Tab-separated table of C-alpha atoms in Angstrom:
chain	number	residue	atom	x	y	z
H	970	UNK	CA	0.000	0.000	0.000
H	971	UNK	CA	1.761	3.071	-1.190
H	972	UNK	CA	0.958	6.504	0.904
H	973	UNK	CA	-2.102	8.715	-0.033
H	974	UNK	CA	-1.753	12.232	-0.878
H	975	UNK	CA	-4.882	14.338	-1.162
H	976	UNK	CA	-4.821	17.348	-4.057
H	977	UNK	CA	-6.829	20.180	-4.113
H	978	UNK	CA	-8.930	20.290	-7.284
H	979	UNK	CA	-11.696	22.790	-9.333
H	980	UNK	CA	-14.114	22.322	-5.888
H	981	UNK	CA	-13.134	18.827	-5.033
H	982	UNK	CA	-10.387	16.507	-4.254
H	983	UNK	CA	-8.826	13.806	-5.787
H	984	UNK	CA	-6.358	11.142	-4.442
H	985	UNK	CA	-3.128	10.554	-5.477
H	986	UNK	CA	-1.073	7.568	-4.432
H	987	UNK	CA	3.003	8.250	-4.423
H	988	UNK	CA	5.533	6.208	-4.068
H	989	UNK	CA	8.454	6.798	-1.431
H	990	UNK	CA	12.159	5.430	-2.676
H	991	UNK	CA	13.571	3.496	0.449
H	992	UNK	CA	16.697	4.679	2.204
H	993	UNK	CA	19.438	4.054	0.415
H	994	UNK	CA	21.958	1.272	2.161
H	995	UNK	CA	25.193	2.721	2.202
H	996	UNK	CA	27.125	-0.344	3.238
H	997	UNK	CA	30.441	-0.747	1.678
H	998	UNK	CA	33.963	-3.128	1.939
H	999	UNK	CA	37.391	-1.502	2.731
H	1000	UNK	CA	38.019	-2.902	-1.226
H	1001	UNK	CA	35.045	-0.675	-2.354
H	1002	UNK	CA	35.791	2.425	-0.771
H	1003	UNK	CA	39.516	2.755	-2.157
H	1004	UNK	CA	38.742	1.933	-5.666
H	1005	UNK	CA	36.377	5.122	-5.242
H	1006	UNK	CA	40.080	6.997	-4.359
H	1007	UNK	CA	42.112	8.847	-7.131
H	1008	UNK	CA	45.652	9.794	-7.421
H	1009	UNK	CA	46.476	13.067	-6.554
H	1010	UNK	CA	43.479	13.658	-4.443
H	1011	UNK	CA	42.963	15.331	-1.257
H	1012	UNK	CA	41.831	13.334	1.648
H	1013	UNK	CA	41.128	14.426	5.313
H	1014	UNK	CA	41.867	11.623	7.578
H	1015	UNK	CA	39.485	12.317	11.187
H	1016	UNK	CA	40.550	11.005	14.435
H	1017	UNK	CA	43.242	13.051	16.698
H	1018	UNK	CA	47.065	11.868	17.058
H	1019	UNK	CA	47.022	8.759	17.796
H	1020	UNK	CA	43.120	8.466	18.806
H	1021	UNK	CA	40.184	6.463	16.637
H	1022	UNK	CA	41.964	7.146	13.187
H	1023	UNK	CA	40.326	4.984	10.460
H	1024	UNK	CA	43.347	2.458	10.676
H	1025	UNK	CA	41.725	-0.067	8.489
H	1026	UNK	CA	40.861	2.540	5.753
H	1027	UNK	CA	44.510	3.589	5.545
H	1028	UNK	CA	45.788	0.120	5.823
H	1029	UNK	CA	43.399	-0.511	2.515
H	1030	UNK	CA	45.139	2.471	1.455
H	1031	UNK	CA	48.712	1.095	1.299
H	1032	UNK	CA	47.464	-2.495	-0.308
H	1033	UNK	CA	46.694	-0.294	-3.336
H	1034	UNK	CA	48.346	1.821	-5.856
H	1035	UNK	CA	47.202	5.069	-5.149
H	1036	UNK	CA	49.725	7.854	-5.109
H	1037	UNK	CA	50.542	11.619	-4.840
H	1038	UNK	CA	48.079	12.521	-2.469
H	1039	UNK	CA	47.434	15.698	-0.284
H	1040	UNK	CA	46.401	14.453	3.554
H	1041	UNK	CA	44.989	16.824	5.829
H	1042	UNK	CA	44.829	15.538	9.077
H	1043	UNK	CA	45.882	16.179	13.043
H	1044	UNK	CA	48.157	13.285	12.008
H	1045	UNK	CA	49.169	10.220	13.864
H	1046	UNK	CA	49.887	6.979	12.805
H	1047	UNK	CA	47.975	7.193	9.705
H	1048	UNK	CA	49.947	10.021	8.170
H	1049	UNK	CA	53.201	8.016	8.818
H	1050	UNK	CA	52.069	4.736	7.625
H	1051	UNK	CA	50.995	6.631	4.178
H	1052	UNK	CA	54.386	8.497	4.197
H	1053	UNK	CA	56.723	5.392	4.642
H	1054	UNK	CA	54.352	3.865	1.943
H	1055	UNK	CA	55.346	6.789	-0.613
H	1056	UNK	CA	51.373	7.851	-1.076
H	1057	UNK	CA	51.747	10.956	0.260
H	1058	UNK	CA	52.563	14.155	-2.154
H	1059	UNK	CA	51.954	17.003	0.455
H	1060	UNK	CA	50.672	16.684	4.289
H	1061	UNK	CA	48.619	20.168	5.825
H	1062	UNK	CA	48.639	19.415	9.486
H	1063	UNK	CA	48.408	20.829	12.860
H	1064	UNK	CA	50.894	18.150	14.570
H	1065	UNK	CA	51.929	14.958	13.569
H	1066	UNK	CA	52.267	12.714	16.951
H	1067	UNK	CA	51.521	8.956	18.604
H	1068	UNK	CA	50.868	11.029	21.855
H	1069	UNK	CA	52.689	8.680	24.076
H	1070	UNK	CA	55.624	8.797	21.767
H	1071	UNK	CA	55.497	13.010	20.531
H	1072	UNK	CA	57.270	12.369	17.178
H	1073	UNK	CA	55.595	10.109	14.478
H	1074	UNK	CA	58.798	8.481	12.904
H	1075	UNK	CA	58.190	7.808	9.938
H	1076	UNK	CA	56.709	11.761	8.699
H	1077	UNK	CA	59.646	12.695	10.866
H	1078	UNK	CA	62.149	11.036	8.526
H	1079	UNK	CA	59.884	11.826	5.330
H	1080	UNK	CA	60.075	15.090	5.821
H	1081	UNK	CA	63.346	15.569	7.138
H	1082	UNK	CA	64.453	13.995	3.889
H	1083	UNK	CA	62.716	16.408	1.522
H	1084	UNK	CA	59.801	13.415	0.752
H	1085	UNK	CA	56.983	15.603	1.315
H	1086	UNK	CA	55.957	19.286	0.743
H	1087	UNK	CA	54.603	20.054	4.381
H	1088	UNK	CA	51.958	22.866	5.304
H	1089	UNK	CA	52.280	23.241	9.131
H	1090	UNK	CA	49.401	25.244	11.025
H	1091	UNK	CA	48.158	26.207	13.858
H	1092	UNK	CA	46.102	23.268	15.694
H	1093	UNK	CA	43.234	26.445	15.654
H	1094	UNK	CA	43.750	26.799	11.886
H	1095	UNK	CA	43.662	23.870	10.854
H	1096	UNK	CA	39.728	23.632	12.561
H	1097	UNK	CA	39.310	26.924	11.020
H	1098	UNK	CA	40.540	25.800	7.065
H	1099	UNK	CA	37.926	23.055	7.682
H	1100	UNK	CA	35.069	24.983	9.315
H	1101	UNK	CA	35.203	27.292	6.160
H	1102	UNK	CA	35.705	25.066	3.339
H	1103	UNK	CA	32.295	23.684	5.344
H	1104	UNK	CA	30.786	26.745	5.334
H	1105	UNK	CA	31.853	27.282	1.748
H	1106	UNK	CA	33.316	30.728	2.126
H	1107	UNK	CA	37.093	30.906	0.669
H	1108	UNK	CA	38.807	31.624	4.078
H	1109	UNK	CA	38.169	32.525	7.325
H	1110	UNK	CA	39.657	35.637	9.482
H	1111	UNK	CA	42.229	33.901	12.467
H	1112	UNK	CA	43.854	35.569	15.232
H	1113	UNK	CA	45.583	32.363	15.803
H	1114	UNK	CA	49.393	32.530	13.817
H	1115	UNK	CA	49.767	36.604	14.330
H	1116	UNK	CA	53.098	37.255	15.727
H	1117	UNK	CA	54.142	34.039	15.010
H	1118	UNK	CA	56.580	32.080	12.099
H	1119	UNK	CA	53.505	30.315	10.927
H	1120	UNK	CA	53.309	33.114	7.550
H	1121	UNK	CA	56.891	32.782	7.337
H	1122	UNK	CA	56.819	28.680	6.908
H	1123	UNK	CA	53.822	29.433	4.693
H	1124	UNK	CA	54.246	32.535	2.689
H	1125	UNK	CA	51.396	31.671	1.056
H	1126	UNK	CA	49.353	32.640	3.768
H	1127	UNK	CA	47.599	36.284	3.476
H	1128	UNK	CA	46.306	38.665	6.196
H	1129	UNK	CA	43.266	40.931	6.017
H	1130	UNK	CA	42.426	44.290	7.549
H	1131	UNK	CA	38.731	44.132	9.317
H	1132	UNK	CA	36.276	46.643	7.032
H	1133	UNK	CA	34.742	47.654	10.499
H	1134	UNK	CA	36.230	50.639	13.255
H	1135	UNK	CA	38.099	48.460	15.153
H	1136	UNK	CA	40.573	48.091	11.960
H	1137	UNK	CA	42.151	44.399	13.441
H	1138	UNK	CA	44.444	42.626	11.343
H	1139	UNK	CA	43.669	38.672	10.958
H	1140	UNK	CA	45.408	35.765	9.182
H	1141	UNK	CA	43.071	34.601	6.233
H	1142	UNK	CA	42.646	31.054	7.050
H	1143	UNK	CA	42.434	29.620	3.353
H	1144	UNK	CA	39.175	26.928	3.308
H	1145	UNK	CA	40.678	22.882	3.064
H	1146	UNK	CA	38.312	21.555	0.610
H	1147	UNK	CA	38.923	17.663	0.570
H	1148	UNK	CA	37.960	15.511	-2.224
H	1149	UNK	CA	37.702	13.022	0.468
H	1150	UNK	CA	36.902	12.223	4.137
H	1151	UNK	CA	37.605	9.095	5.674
H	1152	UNK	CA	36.581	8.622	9.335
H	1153	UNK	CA	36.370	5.802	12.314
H	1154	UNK	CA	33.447	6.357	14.510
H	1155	UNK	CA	31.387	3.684	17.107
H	1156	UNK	CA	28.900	2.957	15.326
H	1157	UNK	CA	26.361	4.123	12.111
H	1158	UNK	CA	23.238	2.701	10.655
H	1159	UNK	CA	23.353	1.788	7.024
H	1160	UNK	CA	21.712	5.071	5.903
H	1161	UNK	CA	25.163	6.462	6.870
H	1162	UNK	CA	24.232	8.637	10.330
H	1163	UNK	CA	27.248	8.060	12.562
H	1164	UNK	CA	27.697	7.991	16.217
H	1165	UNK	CA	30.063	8.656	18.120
H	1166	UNK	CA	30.435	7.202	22.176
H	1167	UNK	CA	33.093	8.293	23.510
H	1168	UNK	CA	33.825	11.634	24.990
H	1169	UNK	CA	35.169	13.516	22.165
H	1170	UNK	CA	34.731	13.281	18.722
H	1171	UNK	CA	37.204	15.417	17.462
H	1172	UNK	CA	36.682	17.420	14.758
H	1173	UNK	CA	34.878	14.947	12.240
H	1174	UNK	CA	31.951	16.824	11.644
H	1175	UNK	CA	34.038	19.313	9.726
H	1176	UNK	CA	35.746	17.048	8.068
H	1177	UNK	CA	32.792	15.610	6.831
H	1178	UNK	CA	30.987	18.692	5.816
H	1179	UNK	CA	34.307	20.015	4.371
H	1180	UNK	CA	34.386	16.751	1.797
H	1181	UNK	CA	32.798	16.373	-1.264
H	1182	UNK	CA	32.265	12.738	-0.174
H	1183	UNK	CA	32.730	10.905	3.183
H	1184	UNK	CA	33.634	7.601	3.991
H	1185	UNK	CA	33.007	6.290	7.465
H	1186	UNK	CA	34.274	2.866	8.701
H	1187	UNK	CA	32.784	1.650	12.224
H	1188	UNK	CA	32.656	-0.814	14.899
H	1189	UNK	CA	29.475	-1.471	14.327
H	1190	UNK	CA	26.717	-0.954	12.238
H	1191	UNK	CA	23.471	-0.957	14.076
H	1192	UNK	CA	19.840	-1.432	12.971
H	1193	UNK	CA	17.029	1.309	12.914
H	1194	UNK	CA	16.216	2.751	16.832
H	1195	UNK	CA	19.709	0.871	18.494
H	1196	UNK	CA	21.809	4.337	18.592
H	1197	UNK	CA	19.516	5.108	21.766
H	1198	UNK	CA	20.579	1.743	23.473
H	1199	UNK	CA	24.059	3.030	24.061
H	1200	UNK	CA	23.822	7.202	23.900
H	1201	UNK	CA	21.686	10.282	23.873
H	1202	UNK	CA	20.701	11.678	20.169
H	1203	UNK	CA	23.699	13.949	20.767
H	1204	UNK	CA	26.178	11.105	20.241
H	1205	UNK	CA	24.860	11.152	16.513
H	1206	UNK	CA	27.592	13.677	14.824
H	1207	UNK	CA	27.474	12.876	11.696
H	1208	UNK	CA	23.880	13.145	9.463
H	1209	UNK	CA	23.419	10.395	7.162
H	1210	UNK	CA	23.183	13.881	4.268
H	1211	UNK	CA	27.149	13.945	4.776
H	1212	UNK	CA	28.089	10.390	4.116
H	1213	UNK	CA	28.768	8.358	1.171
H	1214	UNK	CA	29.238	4.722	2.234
H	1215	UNK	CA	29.615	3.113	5.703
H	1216	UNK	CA	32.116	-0.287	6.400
H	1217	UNK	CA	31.797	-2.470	9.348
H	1218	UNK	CA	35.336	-2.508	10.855
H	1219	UNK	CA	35.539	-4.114	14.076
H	1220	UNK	CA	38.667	-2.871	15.587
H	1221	UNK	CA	39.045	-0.294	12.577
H	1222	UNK	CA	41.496	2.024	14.624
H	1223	UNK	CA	43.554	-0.150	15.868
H	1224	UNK	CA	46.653	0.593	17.203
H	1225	UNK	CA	44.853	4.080	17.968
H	1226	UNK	CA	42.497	3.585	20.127
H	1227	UNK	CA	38.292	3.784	20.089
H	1228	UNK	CA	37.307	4.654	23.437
H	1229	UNK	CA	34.790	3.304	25.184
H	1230	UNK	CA	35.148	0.128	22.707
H	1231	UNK	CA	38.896	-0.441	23.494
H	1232	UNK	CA	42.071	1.920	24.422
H	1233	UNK	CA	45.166	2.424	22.663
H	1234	UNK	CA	47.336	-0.737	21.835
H	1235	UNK	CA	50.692	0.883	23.412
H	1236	UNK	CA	52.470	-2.118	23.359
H	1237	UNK	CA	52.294	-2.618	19.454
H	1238	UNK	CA	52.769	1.483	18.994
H	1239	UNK	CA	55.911	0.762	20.657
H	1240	UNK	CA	57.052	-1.721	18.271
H	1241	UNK	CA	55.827	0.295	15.291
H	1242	UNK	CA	58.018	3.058	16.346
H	1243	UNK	CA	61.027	0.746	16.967
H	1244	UNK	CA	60.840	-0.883	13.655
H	1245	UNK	CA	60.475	2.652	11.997
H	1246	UNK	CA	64.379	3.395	13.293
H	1247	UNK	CA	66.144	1.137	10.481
H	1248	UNK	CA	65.209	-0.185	6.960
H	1249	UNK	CA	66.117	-3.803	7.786
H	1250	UNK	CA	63.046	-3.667	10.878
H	1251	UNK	CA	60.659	-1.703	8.777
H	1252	UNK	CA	60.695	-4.027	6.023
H	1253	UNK	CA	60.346	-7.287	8.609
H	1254	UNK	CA	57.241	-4.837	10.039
H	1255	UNK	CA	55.573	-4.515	6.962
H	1256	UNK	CA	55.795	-7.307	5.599
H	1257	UNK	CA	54.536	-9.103	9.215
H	1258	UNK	CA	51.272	-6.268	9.339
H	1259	UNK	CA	50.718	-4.121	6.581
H	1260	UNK	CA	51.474	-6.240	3.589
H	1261	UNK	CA	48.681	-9.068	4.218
H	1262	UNK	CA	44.827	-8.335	4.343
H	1263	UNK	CA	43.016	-6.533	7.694
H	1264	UNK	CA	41.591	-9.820	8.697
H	1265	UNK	CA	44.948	-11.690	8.423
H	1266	UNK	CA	46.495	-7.945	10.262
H	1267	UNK	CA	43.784	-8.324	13.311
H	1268	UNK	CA	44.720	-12.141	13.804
H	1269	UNK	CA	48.664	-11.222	13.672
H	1270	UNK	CA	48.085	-8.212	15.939
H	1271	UNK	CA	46.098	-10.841	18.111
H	1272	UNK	CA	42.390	-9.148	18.474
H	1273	UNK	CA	41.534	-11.813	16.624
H	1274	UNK	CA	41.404	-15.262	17.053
């Protein structure tokens, strides 16, 4: 039985039955969502340091051939896995860090070595490049940088005198439009609305919203009416109008962690950053994790049996 609409007419009414398209499922494999990837694109990674980054979408990201790419990110793991991997063309980033361990090795060396073209910000400008590509206004006005070497490591960066009496001089935060957002969040539905449990969730609305599409990998994906079983409607972020396609990864962020589904695996980011110190251990490494599929990776990491 389709729905019934009821139409005014020349002093009556008529009915008119409509048909409503079902929600699209957005459910997608690791596989799926890469071969929707380009070279050369631009792809904001969510997560913070070395907290819920979308490990499994980046590990999918090294098993292919994708190259010269443009990360934005408040980078952690994932921007030096994709930097020892040679994917990375240019990184814009407010910090690049495991947290426990303050330099990620392997962007340290990349860019130490001339690897990468680097735009360093601000950790406030960075949130404000995304906030205005997701507004879509070309830059935003920043105190944040003033006074500081910030212009002089970017020359590209412009200031701006405020058209009002009080005449203050900003730094134009240029908007970070991203081809592409990929994301690790609790859980989503299959319509793509995301939740997020624990108590921050970083910045990955803006991410989203800055993207032209956004792909969201999960611990779960949960059924109509279960978001409420675990949080308030406030723990959905992310409306299912800014996604693109949703995977099921259980243990997606691993080694960063996913609170409150599991902490931070500090025992394997310790021997990720030891094996990043010589070529000989980083090749053993790969090989071992990163060169074998993310089932075969979660058994060898042992979260799985």
């Amino acid at each position: 039985m389709f729905p019934v609409r009821w139409v005014a007419g020349a002093g009556f009414l008529t009915v008119r039955r409509i048909r409503i398209a079902p929600m699209a499922d957005k459910r997608m494999t690791l596989e799926e969502v890469v071969a929707e990837l380009r070279d050369g694109m631009t792809v904001g990674i969510g997560g913070w340091g070395a907290r819920r980054k979308p490990m499994a979408l980046v590990r999918a990201i090294l098993r292919s051939d994708l190259r010269d790419l443009t990360i934005v990110s408040y980078g952690g793991p994932d921007v030096g896995l994709l930097c020892a991997a040679e994917k990375v063309r240019k990184v814009v980033f407010g910090f690049v860090s495991l947290d426990a361990i303050p330099l990620e090795p392997n962007f340290r060396r990349a860019r130490e070595q001339g690897r990468v073209e680097a735009m360093e910000l601000d950790e406030g400008m960075l949130q404000w490049g995304l906030r205005a590509a997701a507004m879509r206004v070309s830059f935003l006005p920043c105190r944040a940088g003033l006074g500081s070497m910030v212009t002089e490591v970017n020359p590209g960066l412009r200031t701006v005198r405020s058209p009002y009496d009080d005449g203050e001089e900003y730094v134009a935060v240029p908007a970070l439009h991203l081809d592409v957002a990929i994301l690790h969040a609790n859980r989503a539905d299959a319509r793509g609305n995301v939740q997020y449990l624990g108590s921050d969730w970083y910045f990955d609305d803006l991410f989203a919203m800055a993207a032209k599409r956004t792909f969201v990998s999960c611990e779960r994906v949960v059924g109509p009416g279960e978001f409420l079983k675990e949080g308030s409607p406030e723990t959905i972020r992310i409306s299912r109008l800014w996604t693109t396609g949703v995977v099921e990864a259980p243990f997606g962020a691993h080694f960063t962690h996913c609170l409150p589904d599991y902490g931070r695996d500090e025992g394997f980011q310790r021997e990720y950053a030891k094996a990043a110190a010589d070529e000989a251990s980083w090749a053993a490494f790969r090989a071992r994790y990163l060169d074998v599929g993310e089932d075969e990776y979660l058994r060898r990491v042992g979260v799985r049996p």
